[in-house]
PDB file of C-alpha atoms in Angstrom:
ATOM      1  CA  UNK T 128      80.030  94.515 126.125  1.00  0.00           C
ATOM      2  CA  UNK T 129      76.840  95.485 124.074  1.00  0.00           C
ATOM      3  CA  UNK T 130      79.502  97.803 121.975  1.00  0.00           C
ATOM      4  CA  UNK T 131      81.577  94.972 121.124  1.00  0.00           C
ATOM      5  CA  UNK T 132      78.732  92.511 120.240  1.00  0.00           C
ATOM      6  CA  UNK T 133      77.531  95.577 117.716  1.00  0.00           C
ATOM      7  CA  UNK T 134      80.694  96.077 116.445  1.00  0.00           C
ATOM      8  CA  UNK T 135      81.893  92.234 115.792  1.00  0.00           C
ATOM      9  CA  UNK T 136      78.445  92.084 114.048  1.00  0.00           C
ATOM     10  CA  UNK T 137      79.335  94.912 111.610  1.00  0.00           C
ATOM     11  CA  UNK T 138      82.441  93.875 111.071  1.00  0.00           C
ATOM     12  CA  UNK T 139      81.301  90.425 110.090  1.00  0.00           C
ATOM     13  CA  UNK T 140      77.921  91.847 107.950  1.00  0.00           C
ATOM     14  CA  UNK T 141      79.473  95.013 106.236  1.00  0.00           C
ATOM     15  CA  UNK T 142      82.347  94.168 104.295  1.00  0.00           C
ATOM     16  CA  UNK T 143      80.280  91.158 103.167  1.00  0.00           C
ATOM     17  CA  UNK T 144      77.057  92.430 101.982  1.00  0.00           C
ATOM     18  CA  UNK T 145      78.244  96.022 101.524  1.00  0.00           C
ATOM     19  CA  UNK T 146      78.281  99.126 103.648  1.00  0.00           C
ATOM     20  CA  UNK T 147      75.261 100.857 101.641  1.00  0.00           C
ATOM     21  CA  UNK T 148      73.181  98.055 101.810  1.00  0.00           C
ATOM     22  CA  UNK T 149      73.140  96.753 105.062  1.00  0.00           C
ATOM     23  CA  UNK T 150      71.196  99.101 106.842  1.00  0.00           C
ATOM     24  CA  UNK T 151      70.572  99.723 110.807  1.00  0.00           C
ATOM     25  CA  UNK T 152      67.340  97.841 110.723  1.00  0.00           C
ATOM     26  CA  UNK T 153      68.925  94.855 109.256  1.00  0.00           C
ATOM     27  CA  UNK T 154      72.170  94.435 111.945  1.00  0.00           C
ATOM     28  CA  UNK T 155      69.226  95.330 114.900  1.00  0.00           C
ATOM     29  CA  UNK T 156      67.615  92.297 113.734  1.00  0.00           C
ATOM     30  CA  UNK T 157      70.846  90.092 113.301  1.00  0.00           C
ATOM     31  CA  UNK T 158      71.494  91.301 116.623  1.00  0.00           C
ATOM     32  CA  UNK T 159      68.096  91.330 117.873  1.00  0.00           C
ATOM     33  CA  UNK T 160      68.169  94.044 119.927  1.00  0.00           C
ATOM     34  CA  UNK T 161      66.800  97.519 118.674  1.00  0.00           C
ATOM     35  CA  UNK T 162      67.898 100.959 117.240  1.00  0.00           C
ATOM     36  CA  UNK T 163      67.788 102.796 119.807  1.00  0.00           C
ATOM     37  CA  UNK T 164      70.353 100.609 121.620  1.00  0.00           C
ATOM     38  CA  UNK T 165      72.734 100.733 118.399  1.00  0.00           C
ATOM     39  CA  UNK T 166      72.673 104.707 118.359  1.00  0.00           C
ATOM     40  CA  UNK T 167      73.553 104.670 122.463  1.00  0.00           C
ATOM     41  CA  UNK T 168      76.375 102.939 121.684  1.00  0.00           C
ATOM     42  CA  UNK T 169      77.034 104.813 117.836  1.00  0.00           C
ATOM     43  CA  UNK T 170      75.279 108.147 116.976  1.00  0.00           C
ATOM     44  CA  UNK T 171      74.533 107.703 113.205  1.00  0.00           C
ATOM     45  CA  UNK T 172      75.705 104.814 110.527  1.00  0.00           C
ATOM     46  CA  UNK T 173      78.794 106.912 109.699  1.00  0.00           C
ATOM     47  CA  UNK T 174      80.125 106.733 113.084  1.00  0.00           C
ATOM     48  CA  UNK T 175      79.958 102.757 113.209  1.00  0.00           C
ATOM     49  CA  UNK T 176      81.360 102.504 109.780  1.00  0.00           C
ATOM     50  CA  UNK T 177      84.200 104.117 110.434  1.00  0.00           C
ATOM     51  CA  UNK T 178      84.667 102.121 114.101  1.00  0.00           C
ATOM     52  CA  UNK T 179      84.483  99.163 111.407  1.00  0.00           C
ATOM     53  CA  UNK T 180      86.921 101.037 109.194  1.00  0.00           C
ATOM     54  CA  UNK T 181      89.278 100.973 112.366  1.00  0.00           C
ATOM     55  CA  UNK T 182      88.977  97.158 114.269  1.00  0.00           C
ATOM     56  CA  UNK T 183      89.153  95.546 110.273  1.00  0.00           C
ATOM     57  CA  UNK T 184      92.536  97.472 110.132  1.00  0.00           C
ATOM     58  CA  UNK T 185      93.879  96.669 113.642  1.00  0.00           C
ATOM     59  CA  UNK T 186      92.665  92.934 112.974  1.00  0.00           C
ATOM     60  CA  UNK T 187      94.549  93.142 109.417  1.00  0.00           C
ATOM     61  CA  UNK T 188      98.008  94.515 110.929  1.00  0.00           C
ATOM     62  CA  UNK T 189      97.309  92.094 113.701  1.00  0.00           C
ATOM     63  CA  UNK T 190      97.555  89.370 111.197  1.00  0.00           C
ATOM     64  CA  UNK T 191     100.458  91.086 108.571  1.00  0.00           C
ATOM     65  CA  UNK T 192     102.117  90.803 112.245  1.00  0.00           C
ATOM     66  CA  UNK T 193     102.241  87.747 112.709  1.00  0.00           C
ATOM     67  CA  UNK T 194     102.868  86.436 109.063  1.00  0.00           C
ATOM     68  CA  UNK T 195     106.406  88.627 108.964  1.00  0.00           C
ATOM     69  CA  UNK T 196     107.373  86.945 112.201  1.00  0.00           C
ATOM     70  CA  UNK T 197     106.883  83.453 110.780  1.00  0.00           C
ATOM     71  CA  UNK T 198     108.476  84.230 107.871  1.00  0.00           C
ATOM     72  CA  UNK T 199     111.446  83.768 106.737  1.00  0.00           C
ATOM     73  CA  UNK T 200     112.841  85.839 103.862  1.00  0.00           C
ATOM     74  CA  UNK T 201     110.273  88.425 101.821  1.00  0.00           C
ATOM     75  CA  UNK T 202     109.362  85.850  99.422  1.00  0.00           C
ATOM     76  CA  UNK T 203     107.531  83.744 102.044  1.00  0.00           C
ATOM     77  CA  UNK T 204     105.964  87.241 103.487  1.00  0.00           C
ATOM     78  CA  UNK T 205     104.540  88.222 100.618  1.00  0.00           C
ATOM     79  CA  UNK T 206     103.341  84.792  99.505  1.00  0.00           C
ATOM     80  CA  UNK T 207     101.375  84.220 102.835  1.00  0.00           C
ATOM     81  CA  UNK T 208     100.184  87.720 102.516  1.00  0.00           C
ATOM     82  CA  UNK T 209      98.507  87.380  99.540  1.00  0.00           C
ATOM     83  CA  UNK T 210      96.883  84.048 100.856  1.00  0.00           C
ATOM     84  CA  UNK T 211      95.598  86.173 103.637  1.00  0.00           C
ATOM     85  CA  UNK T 212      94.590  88.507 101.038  1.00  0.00           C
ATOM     86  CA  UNK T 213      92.752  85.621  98.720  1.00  0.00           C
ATOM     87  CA  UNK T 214      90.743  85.497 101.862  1.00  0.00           C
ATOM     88  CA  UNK T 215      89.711  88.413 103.235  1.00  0.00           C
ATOM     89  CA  UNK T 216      88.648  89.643  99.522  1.00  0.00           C
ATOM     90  CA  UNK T 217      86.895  86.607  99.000  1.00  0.00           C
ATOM     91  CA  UNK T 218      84.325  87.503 102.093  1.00  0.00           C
ATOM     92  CA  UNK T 219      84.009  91.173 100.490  1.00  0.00           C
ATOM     93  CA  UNK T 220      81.580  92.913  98.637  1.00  0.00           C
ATOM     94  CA  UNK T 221      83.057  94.614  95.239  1.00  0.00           C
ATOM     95  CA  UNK T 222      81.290  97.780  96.087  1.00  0.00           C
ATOM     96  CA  UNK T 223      82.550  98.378  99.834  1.00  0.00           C
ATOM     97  CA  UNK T 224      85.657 100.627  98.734  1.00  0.00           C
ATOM     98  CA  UNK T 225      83.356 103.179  95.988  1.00  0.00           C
ATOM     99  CA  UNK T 226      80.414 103.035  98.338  1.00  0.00           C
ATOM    100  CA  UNK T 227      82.950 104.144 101.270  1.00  0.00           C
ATOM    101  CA  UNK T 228      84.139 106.912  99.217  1.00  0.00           C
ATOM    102  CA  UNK T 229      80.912 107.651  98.007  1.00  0.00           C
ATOM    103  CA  UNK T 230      78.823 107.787 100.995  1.00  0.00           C
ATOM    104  CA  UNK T 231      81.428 107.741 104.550  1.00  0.00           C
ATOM    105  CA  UNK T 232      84.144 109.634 103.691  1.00  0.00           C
ATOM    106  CA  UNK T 233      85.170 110.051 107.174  1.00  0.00           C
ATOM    107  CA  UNK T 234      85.837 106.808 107.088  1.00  0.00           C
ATOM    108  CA  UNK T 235      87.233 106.457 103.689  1.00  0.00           C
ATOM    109  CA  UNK T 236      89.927 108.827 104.473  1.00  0.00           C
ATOM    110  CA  UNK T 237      91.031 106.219 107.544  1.00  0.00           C
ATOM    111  CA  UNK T 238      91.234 103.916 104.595  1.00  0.00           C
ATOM    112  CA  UNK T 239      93.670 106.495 102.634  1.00  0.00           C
ATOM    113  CA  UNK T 240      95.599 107.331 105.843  1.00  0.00           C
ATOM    114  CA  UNK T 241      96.017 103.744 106.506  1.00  0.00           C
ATOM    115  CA  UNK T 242      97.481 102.976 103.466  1.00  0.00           C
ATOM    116  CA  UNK T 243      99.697 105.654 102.971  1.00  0.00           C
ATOM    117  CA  UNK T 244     100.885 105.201 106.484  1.00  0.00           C
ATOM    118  CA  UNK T 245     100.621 101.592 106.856  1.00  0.00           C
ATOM    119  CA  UNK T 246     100.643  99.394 103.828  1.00  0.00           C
ATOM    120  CA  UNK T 247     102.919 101.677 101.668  1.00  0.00           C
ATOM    121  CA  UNK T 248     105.277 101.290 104.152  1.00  0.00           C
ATOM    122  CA  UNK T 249     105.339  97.310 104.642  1.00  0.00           C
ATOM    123  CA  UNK T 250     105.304  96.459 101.403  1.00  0.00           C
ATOM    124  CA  UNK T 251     108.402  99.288 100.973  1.00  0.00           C
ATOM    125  CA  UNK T 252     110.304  97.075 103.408  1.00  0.00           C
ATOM    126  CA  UNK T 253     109.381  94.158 101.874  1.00  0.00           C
ATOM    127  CA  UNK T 254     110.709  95.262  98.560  1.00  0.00           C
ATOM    128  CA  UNK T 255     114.177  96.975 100.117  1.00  0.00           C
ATOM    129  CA  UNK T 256     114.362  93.206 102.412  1.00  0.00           C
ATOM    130  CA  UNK T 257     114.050  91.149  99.381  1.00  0.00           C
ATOM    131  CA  UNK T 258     116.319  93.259  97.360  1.00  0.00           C
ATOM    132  CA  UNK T 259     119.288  92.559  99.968  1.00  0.00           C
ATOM    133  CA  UNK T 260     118.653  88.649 100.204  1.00  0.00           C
ATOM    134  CA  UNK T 261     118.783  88.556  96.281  1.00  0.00           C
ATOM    135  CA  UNK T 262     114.787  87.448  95.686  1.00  0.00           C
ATOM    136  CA  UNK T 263     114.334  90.475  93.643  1.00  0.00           C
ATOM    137  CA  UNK T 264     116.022  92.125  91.534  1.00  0.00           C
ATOM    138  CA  UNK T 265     118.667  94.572  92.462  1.00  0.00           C
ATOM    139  CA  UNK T 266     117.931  97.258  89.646  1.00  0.00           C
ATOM    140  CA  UNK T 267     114.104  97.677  90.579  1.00  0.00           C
ATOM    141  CA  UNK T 268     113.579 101.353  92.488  1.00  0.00           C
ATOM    142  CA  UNK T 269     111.901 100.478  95.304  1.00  0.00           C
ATOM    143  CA  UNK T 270     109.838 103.412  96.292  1.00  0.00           C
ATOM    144  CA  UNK T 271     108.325 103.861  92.838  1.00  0.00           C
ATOM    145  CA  UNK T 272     106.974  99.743  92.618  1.00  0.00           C
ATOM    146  CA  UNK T 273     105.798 100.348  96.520  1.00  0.00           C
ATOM    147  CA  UNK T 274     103.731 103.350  94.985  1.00  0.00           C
ATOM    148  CA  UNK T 275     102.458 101.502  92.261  1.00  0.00           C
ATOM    149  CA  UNK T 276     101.541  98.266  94.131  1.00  0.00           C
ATOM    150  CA  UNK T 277      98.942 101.141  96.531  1.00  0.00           C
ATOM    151  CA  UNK T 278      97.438 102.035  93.310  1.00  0.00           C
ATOM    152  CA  UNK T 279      97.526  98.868  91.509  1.00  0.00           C
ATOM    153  CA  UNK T 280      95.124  97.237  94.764  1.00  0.00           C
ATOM    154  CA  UNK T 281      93.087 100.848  94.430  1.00  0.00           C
ATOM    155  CA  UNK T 282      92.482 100.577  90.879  1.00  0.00           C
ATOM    156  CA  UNK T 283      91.285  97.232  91.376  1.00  0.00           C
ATOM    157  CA  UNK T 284      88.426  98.446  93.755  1.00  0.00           C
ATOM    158  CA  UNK T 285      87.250 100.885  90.522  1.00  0.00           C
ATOM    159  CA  UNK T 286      84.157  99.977  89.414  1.00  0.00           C
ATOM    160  CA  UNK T 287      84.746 101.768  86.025  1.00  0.00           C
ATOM    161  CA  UNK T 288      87.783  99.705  85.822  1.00  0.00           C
ATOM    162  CA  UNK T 289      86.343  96.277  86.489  1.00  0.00           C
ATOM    163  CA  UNK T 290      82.279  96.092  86.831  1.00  0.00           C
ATOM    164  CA  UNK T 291      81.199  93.997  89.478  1.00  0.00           C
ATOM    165  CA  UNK T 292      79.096  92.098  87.197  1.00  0.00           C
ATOM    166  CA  UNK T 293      82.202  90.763  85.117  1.00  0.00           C
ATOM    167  CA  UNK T 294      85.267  90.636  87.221  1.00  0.00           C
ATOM    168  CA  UNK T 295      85.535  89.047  91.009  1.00  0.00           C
ATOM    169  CA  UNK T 296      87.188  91.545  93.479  1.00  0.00           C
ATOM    170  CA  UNK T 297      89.187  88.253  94.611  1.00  0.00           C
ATOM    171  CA  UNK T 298      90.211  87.952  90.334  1.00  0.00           C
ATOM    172  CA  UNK T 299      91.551  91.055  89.992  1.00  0.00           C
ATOM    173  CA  UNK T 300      93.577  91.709  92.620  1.00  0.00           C
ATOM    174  CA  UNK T 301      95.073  88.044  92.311  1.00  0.00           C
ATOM    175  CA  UNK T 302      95.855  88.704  88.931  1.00  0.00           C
ATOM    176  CA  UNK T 303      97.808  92.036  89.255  1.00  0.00           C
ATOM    177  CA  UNK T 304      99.591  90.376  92.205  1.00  0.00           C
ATOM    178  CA  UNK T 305     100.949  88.148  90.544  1.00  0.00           C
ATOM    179  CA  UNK T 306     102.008  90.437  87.992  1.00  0.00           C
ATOM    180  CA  UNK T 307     103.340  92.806  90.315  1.00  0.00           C
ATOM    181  CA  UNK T 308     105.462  90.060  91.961  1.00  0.00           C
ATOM    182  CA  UNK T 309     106.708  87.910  88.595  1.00  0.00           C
ATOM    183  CA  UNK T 310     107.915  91.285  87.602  1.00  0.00           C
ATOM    184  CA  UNK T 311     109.897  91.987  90.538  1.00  0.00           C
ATOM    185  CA  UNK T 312     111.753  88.548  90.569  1.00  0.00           C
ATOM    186  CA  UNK T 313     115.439  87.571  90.317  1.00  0.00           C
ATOM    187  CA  UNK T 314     115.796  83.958  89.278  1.00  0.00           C
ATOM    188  CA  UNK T 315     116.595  83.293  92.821  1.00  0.00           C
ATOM    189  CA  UNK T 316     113.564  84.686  93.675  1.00  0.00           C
ATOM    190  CA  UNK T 317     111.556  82.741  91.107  1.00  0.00           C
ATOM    191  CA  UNK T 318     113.284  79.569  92.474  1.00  0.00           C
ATOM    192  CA  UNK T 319     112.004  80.226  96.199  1.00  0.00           C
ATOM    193  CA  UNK T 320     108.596  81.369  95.288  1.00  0.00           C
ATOM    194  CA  UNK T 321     108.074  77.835  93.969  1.00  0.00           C
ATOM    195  CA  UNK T 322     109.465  76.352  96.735  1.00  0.00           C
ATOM    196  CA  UNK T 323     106.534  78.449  98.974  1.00  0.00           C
ATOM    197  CA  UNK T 324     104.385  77.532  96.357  1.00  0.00           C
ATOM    198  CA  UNK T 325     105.109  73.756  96.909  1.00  0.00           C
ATOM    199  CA  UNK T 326     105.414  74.197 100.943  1.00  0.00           C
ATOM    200  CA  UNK T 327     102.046  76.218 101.176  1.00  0.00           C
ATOM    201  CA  UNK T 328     100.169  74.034  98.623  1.00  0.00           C
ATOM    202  CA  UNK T 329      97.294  72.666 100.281  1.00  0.00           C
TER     203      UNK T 329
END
């Protein structure tokens, strides 16, 4: 039980304020207990950061779950996903992604697994569903736009690319969305998607 209560606490504090800055002493006193009950529990920072790493992903498949079961076509699956995504990037530090890379790359290579394995995938499927019901077009290729979507969402995490200090992490990945998905479109497509748009408005 004292596990869990640690690791909902990360999970809540980390992504938010940023792995590198939150340090042990701070989530011991948000959890008022003390160190030395943290490190029974995890043996160093890196080893709770990537436990994070791991329950943020099986919460986030959890959820791209249950939003492909409601929906109906791959229009309304990846509008509500990138609702889903408005939200979770909105409670997240701009620097979690280079200071995972940076400092835990243990746990930054989950991220790269995950994504590869995971997220290339779905939004693969997505693109070859939406292609058969007519929402997108029927010349796109597939496998290169799911490849370019992964790196479109890394580059977006670059700090090189867009400094923290004049471009929101939310911003930037709403904006290439978009673009990825206007791009994609069939006028069919377009049609629906302002139909979600409508449906999904408030």
């Amino acid at each position: 039980m004292t596990r869990k209560k640690i690791l909902q606490m990360a999970v809540e504090v980390l992504p938010r304020y940023g792995v590198k800055s939150v340090t042990m002493d701070d989530l011991a006193q948000r959890l008022t207990m003390s160190k030395k009950t943290i490190y029974q529990h995890f043996k160093d920072k890196s080893a709770l950061v990537e436990a994070v790493v791991e329950e943020l992903f099986l919460q986030q498949d959890a959820q791209f779950d249950t939003i492909r079961e409601k929906s109906n076509d791959a229009i309304e699956e990846m509008y509500l996903i990138s609702v889903f995504v408005r939200q979770l990037l909105s409670a997240m530090d701009s620097s979690v992604m280079f200071d995972l890379q940076k400092y835990y790359p243990n746990a930054f290579e989950k991220v790269q697994c995950h994504k590869e394995d995971q997220m290339q995938c779905s939004i693969l499927e997505n693109l070859e569903s939406g292609v058969e019901q007519g929402f997108y077009r029927e010349d796109i290729d597939t496998g290169i736009l799911a490849k370019l979507k992964m790196l479109e969402m890394e580059g977006s995490f670059n700090p090189d690319l867009f400094p923290p200090d004049k471009y929101k992490l939310v911003d930037v990945q709403m904006q290439l969305f978009d673009h990825f998905l206007y791009g994609i479109l069939s006028t069919k497509g377009f049609k629906m998607l302002n139909v979600y748009k409508e449906k999904y408005k408030q």
